[in-house]
Tab-separated table of C-alpha atoms in Angstrom:
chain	number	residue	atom	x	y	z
A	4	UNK	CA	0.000	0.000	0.000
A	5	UNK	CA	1.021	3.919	-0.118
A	6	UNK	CA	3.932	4.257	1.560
A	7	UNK	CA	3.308	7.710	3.070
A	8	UNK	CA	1.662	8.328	6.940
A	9	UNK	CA	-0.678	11.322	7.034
A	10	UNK	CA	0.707	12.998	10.097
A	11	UNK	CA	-1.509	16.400	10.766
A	12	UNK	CA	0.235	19.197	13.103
A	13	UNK	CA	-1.273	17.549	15.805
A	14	UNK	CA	-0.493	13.324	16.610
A	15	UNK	CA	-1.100	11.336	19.775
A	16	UNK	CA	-0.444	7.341	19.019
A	17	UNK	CA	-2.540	5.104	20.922
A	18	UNK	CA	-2.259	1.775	21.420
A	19	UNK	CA	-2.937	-4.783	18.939
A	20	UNK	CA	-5.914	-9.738	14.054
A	21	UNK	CA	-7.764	-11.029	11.768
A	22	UNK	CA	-6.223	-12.444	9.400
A	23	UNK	CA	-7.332	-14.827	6.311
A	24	UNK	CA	-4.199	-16.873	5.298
A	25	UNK	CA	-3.234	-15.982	2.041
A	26	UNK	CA	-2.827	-17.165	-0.816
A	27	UNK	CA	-5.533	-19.614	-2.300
A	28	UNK	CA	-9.426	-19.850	-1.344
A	29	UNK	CA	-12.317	-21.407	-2.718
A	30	UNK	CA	-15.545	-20.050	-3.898
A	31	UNK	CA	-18.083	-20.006	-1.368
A	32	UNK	CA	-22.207	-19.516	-1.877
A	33	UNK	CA	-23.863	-17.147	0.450
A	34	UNK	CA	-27.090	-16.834	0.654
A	35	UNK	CA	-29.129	-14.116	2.272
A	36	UNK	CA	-31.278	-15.171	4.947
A	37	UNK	CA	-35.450	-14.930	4.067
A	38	UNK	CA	-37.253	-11.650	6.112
A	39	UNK	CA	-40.133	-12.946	7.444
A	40	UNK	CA	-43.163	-11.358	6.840
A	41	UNK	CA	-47.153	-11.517	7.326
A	42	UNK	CA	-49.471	-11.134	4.377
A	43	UNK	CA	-53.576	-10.550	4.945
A	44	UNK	CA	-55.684	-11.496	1.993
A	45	UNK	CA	-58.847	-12.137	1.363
A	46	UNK	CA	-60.323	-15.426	0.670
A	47	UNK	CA	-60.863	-14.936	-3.561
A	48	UNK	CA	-57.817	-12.824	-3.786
A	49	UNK	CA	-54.436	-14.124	-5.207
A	50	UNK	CA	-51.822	-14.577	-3.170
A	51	UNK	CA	-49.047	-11.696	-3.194
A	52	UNK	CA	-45.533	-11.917	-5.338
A	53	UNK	CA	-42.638	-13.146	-3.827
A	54	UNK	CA	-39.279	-11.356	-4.145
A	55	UNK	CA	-36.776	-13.225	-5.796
A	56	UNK	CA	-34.408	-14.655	-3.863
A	57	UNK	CA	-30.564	-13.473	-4.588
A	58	UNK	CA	-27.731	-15.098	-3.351
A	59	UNK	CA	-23.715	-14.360	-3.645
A	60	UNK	CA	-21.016	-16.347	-5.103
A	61	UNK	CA	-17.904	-15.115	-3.866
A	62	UNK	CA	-14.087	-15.849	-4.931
A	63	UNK	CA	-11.138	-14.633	-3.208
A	64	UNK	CA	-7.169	-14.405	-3.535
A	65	UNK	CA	-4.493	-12.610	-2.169
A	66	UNK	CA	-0.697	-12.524	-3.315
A	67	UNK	CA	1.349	-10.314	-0.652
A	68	UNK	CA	4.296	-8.458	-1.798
A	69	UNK	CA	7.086	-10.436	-2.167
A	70	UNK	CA	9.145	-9.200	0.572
A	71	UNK	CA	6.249	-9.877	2.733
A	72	UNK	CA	5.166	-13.388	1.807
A	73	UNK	CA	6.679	-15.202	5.250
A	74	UNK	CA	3.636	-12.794	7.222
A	75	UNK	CA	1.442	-12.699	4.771
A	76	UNK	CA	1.251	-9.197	3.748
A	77	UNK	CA	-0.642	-6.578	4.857
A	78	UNK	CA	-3.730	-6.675	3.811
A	79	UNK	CA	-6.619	-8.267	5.458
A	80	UNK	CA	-10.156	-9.000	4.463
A	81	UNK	CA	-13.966	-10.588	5.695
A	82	UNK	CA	-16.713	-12.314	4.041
A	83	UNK	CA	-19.523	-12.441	5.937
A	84	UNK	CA	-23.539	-13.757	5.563
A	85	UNK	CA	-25.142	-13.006	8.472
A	86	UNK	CA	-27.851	-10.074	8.262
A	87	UNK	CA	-26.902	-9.334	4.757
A	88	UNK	CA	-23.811	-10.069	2.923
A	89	UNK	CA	-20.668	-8.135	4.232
A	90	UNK	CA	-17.594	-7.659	2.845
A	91	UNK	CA	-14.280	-5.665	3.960
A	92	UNK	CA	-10.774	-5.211	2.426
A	93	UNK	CA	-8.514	-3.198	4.271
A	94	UNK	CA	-4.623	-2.185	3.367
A	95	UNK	CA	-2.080	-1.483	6.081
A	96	UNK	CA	0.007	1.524	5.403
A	97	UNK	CA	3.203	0.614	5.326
A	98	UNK	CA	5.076	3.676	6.637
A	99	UNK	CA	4.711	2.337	9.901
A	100	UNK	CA	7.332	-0.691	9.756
A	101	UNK	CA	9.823	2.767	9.765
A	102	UNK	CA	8.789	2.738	12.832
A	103	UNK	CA	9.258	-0.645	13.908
A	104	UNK	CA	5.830	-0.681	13.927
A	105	UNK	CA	3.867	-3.948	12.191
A	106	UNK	CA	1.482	-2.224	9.384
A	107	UNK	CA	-0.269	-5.701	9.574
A	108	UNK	CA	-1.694	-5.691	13.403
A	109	UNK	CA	-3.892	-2.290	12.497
A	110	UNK	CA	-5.598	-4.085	9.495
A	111	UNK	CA	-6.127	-6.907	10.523
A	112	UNK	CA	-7.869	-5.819	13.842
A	113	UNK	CA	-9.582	-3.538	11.987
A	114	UNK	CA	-11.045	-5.770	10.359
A	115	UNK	CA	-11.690	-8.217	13.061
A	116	UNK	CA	-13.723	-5.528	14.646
A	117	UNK	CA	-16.203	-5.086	11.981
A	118	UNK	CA	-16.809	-8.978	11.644
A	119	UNK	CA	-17.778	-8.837	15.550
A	120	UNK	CA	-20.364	-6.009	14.112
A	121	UNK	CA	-21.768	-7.726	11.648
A	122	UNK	CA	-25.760	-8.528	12.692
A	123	UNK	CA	-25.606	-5.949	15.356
A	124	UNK	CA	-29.281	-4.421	15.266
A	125	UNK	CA	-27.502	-0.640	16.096
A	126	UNK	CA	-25.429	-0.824	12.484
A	127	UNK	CA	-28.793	-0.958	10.565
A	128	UNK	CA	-27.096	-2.508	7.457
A	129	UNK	CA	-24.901	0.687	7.437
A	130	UNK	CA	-21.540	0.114	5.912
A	131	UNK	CA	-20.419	3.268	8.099
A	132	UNK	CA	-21.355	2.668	10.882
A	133	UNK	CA	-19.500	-0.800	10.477
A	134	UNK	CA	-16.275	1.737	9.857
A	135	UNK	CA	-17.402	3.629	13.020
A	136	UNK	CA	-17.417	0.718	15.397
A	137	UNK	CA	-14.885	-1.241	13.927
A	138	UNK	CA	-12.178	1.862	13.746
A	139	UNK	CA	-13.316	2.931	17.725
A	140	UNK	CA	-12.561	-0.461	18.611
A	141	UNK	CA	-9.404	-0.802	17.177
A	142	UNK	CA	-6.610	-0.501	19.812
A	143	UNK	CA	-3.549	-1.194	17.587
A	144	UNK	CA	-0.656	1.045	16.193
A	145	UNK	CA	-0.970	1.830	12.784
A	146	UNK	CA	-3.368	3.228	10.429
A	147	UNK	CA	-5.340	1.563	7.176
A	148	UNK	CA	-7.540	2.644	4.088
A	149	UNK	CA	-10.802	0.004	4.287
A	150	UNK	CA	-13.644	-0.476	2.342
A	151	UNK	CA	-17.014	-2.027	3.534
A	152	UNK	CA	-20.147	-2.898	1.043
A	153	UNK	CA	-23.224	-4.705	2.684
A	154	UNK	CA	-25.396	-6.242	0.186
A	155	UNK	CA	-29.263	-6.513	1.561
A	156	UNK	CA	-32.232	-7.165	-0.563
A	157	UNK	CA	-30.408	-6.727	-4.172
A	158	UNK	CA	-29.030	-3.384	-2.708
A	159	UNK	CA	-25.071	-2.797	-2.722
A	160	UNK	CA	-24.104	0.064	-0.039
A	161	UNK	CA	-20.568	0.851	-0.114
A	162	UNK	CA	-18.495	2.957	2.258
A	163	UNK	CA	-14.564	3.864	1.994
A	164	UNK	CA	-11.949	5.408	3.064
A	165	UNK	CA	-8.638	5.818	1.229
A	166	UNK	CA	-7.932	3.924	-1.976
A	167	UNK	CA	-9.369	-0.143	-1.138
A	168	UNK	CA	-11.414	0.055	-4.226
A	169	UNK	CA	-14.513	-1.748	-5.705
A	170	UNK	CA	-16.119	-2.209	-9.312
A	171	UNK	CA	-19.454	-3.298	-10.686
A	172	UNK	CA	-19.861	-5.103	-14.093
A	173	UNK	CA	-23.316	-6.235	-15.527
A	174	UNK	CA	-23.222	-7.422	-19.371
A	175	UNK	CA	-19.849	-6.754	-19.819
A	176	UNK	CA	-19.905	-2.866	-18.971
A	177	UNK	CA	-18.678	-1.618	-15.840
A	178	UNK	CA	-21.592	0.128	-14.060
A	179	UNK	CA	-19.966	1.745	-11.142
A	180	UNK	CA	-16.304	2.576	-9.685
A	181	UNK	CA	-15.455	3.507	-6.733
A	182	UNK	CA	-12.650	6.616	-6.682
A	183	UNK	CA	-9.908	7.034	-4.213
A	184	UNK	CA	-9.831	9.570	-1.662
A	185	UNK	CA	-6.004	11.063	-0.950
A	186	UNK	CA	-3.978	13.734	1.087
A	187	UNK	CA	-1.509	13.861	-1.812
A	188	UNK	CA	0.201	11.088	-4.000
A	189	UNK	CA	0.922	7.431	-2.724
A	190	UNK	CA	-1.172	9.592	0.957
A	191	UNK	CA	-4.431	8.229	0.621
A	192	UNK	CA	-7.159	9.034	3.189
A	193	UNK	CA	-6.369	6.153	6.343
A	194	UNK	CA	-8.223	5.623	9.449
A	195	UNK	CA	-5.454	5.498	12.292
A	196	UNK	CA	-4.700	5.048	15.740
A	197	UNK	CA	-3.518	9.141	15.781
A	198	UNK	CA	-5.370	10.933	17.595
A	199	UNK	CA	-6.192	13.446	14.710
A	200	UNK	CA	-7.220	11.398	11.772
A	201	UNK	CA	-9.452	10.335	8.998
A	202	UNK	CA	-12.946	8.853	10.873
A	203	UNK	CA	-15.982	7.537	9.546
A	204	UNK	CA	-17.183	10.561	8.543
A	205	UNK	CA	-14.990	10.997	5.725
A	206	UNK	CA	-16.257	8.181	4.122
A	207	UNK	CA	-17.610	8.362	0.506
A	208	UNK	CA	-20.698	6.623	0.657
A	209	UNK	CA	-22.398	4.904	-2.270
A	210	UNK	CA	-25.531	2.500	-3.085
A	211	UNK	CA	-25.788	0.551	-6.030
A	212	UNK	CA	-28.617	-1.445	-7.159
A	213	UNK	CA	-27.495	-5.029	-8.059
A	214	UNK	CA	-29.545	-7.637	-10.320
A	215	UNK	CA	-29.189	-10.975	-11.108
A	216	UNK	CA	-25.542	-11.655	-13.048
A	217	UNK	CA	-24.072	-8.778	-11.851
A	218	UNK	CA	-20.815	-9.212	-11.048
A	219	UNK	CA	-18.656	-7.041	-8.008
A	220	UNK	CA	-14.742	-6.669	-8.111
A	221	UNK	CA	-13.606	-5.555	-4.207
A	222	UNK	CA	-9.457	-5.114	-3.749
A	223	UNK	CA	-7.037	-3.318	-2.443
A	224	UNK	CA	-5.161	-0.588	-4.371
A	225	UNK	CA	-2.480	-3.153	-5.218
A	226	UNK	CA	-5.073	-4.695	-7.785
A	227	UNK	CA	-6.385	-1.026	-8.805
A	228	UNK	CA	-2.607	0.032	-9.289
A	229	UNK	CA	-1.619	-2.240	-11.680
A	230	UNK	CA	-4.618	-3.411	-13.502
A	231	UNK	CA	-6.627	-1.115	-15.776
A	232	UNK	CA	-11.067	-1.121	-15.955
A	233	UNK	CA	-10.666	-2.865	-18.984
A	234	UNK	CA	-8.715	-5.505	-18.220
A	235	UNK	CA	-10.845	-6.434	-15.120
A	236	UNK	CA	-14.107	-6.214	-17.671
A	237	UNK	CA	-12.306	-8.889	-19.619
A	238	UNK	CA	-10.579	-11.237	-17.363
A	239	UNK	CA	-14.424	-10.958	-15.559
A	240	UNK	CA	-16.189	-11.845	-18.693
A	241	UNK	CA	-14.047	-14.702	-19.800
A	242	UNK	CA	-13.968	-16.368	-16.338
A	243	UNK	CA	-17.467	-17.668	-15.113
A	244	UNK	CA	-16.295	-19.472	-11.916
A	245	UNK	CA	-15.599	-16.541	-9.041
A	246	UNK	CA	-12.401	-18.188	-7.959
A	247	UNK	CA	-11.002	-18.520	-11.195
A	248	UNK	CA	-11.350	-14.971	-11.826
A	249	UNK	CA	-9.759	-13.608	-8.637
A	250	UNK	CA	-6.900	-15.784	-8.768
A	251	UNK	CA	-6.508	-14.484	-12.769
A	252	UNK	CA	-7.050	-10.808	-11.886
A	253	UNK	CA	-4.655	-11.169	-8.862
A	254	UNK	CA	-2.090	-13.169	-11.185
A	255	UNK	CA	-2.508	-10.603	-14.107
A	256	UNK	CA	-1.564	-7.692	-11.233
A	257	UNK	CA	1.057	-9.250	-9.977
A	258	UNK	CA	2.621	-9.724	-13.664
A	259	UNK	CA	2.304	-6.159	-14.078
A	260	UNK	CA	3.773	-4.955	-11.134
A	261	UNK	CA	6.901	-6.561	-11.621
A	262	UNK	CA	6.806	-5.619	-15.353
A	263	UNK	CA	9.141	-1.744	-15.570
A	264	UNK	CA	7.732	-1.456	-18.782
A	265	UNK	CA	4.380	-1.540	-18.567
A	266	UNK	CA	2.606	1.678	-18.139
A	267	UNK	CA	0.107	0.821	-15.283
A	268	UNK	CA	-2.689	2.909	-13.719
A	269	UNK	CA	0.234	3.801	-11.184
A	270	UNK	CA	2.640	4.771	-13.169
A	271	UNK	CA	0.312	7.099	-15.349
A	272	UNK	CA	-1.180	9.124	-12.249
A	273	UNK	CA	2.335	9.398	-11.061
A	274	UNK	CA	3.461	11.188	-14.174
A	275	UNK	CA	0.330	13.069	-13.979
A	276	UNK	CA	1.375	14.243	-10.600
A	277	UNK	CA	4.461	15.267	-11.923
A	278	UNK	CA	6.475	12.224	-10.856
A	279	UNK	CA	8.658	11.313	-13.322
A	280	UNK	CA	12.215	10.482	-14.849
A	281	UNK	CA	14.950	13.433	-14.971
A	282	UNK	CA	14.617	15.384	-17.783
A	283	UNK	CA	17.606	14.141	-19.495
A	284	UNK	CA	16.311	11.186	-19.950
A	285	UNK	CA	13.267	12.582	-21.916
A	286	UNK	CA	15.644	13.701	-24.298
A	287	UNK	CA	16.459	10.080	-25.043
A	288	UNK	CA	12.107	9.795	-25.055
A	289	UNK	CA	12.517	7.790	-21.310
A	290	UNK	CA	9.618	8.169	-18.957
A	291	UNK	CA	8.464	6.699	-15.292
A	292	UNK	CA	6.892	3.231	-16.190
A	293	UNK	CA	5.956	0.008	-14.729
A	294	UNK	CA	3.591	-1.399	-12.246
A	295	UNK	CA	4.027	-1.086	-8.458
A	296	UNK	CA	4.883	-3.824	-6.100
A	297	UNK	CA	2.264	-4.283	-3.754
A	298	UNK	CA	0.068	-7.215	-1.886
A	299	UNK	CA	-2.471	-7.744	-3.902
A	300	UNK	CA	-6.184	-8.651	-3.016
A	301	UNK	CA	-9.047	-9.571	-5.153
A	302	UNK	CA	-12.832	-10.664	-3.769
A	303	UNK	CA	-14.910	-11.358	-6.899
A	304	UNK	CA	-18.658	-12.175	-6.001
A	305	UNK	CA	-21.794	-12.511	-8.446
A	306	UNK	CA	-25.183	-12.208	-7.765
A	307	UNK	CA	-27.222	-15.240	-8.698
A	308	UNK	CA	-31.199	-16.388	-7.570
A	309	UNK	CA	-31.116	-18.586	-4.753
């Protein structure tokens, strides 16, 4: 993840994991539980519609960086079914092992914290509030970017902070994209255990109305880095199986950010930002290229009738 630490003028640390073992998983089928309901009708009257029934195939994979393979990485993530389907990726800023502080331990308690959440009545479905509980709980050094989505009743609501991204593709078009939220380049927007930080509140909040076949990309801005939208629309299309196509997106970003030539998504905002190569080596028609070397985590679900 982004190296840099927001620091504002004013810091006071405070003080410890969830953690999914990388690297391969399985696609799992998640249903959404029924809402029970009572329907009145009169004796020659026909019996009301039922709402389709949607349920959530999900496929996950997660490569860490390669100089973090023997821990894992940093990232950490949650699938969840209960009350709704649930889903959080969150990406520890790695500034803090400058410290001799563990980037892991934040994210991963982090998100720990909102699976304990998850079918409490007082979060109402709200992916913020999931941020607010989770990130008050969280007693660790450190600071992360997360992103929460809750899916309920074939509606997607989304909250984030930083740049943990996600993606929506029905009939091979991508519908909706999240955007990153950042202090400056490689700074994105982190929720943290300084005392002035990013909170809940600073959360760009989204709702998205899923149907049948849909198809949701969630990551962490090591896939978003090095993969472009169009890419992700095609390895999505050509893959049916969930698993299959996080393990290819998450192989496809890892190619690229070990690849100096390729001109990711990364290496194009950072010229845009005005990072790039010393001008002498424009004269010789050199510019900053290649992907950027990151863990890398991919949740691929698609919405199906139960």
């Amino acid at each position: 993840m982004a190296i840099s630490i927001f620091r504002p003028s004013v810091s006071l640390p405070q003080h410890f994991l969830y953690s999914i073992n990388p690297q391969k998983f399985s696609s799992i089928s998640v249903i959404r539980k029924k809402q029970s309901s009572l329907h009145c009708v009169a004796s020659d009257s026909a019996p009301p519609p039922t709402r389709q029934e949607m349920s959530l195939s999900v496929g996950m994979y997660l490569i860490p960086h390669p100089n973090k393979v023997e821990k894992g990485g940093e990232d950490a993530f949650f699938v969840s079914s209960d009350n709704g389907e649930v889903i959080v990726v969150a990406d520890g800023v790695s500034g803090w092992a400058e410290k001799n502080v563990d980037p892991a331990l934040f994210s991963r308690e982090l998100v720990a914290n909102v699976s304990s959440l998850v079918g409490n009545v007082e979060v109402n479905d709200d992916p913020r509030i999931l941020i607010k509980g989770a990130h008050a709980a969280t007693s660790s050094i450190g600071s992360a970017t997360v992103i929460v989505s809750v899916f309920k009743n074939g509606i997607l609501k989304i909250a984030s902070v930083g740049d943990c991204g996600l993606r929506v593709i029905r009939k091979g078009q991508m519908i909706f994209s999240t955007f990153p939220l950042e202090h400056y380049f490689d700074c994105p927007y982190q929720l943290s255990s300084e005392a002035v930080t990013q909170t809940y509140l600073d959360a760009i909040v989204s709702t998205v109305n899923l149907q049948v076949g849909d198809t949701i990309i969630m990551g962490s801005d090591g896939l978003f880095d090095n993969i472009f939208d169009q890419e992700i629309v095609s390895v999505v299309t050509t893959n049916d199986d969930v698993s299959n196509a996080a393990k290819a997106l998450a192989d496809l970003a890892r190619n690229h950010s070990v690849d100096t030539k390729f001109d990711s998504p990364f290496s194009l905002e950072a010229r845009a930002r005005g990072f790039d190569v010393p001008w002498w080596k424009k004269v010789f028609g050199m510019k900053f290229t290649g992907g950027k070397l990151d863990d890398i985590t991919v949740i691929v679900g698609k919405v199906k009738t139960t």
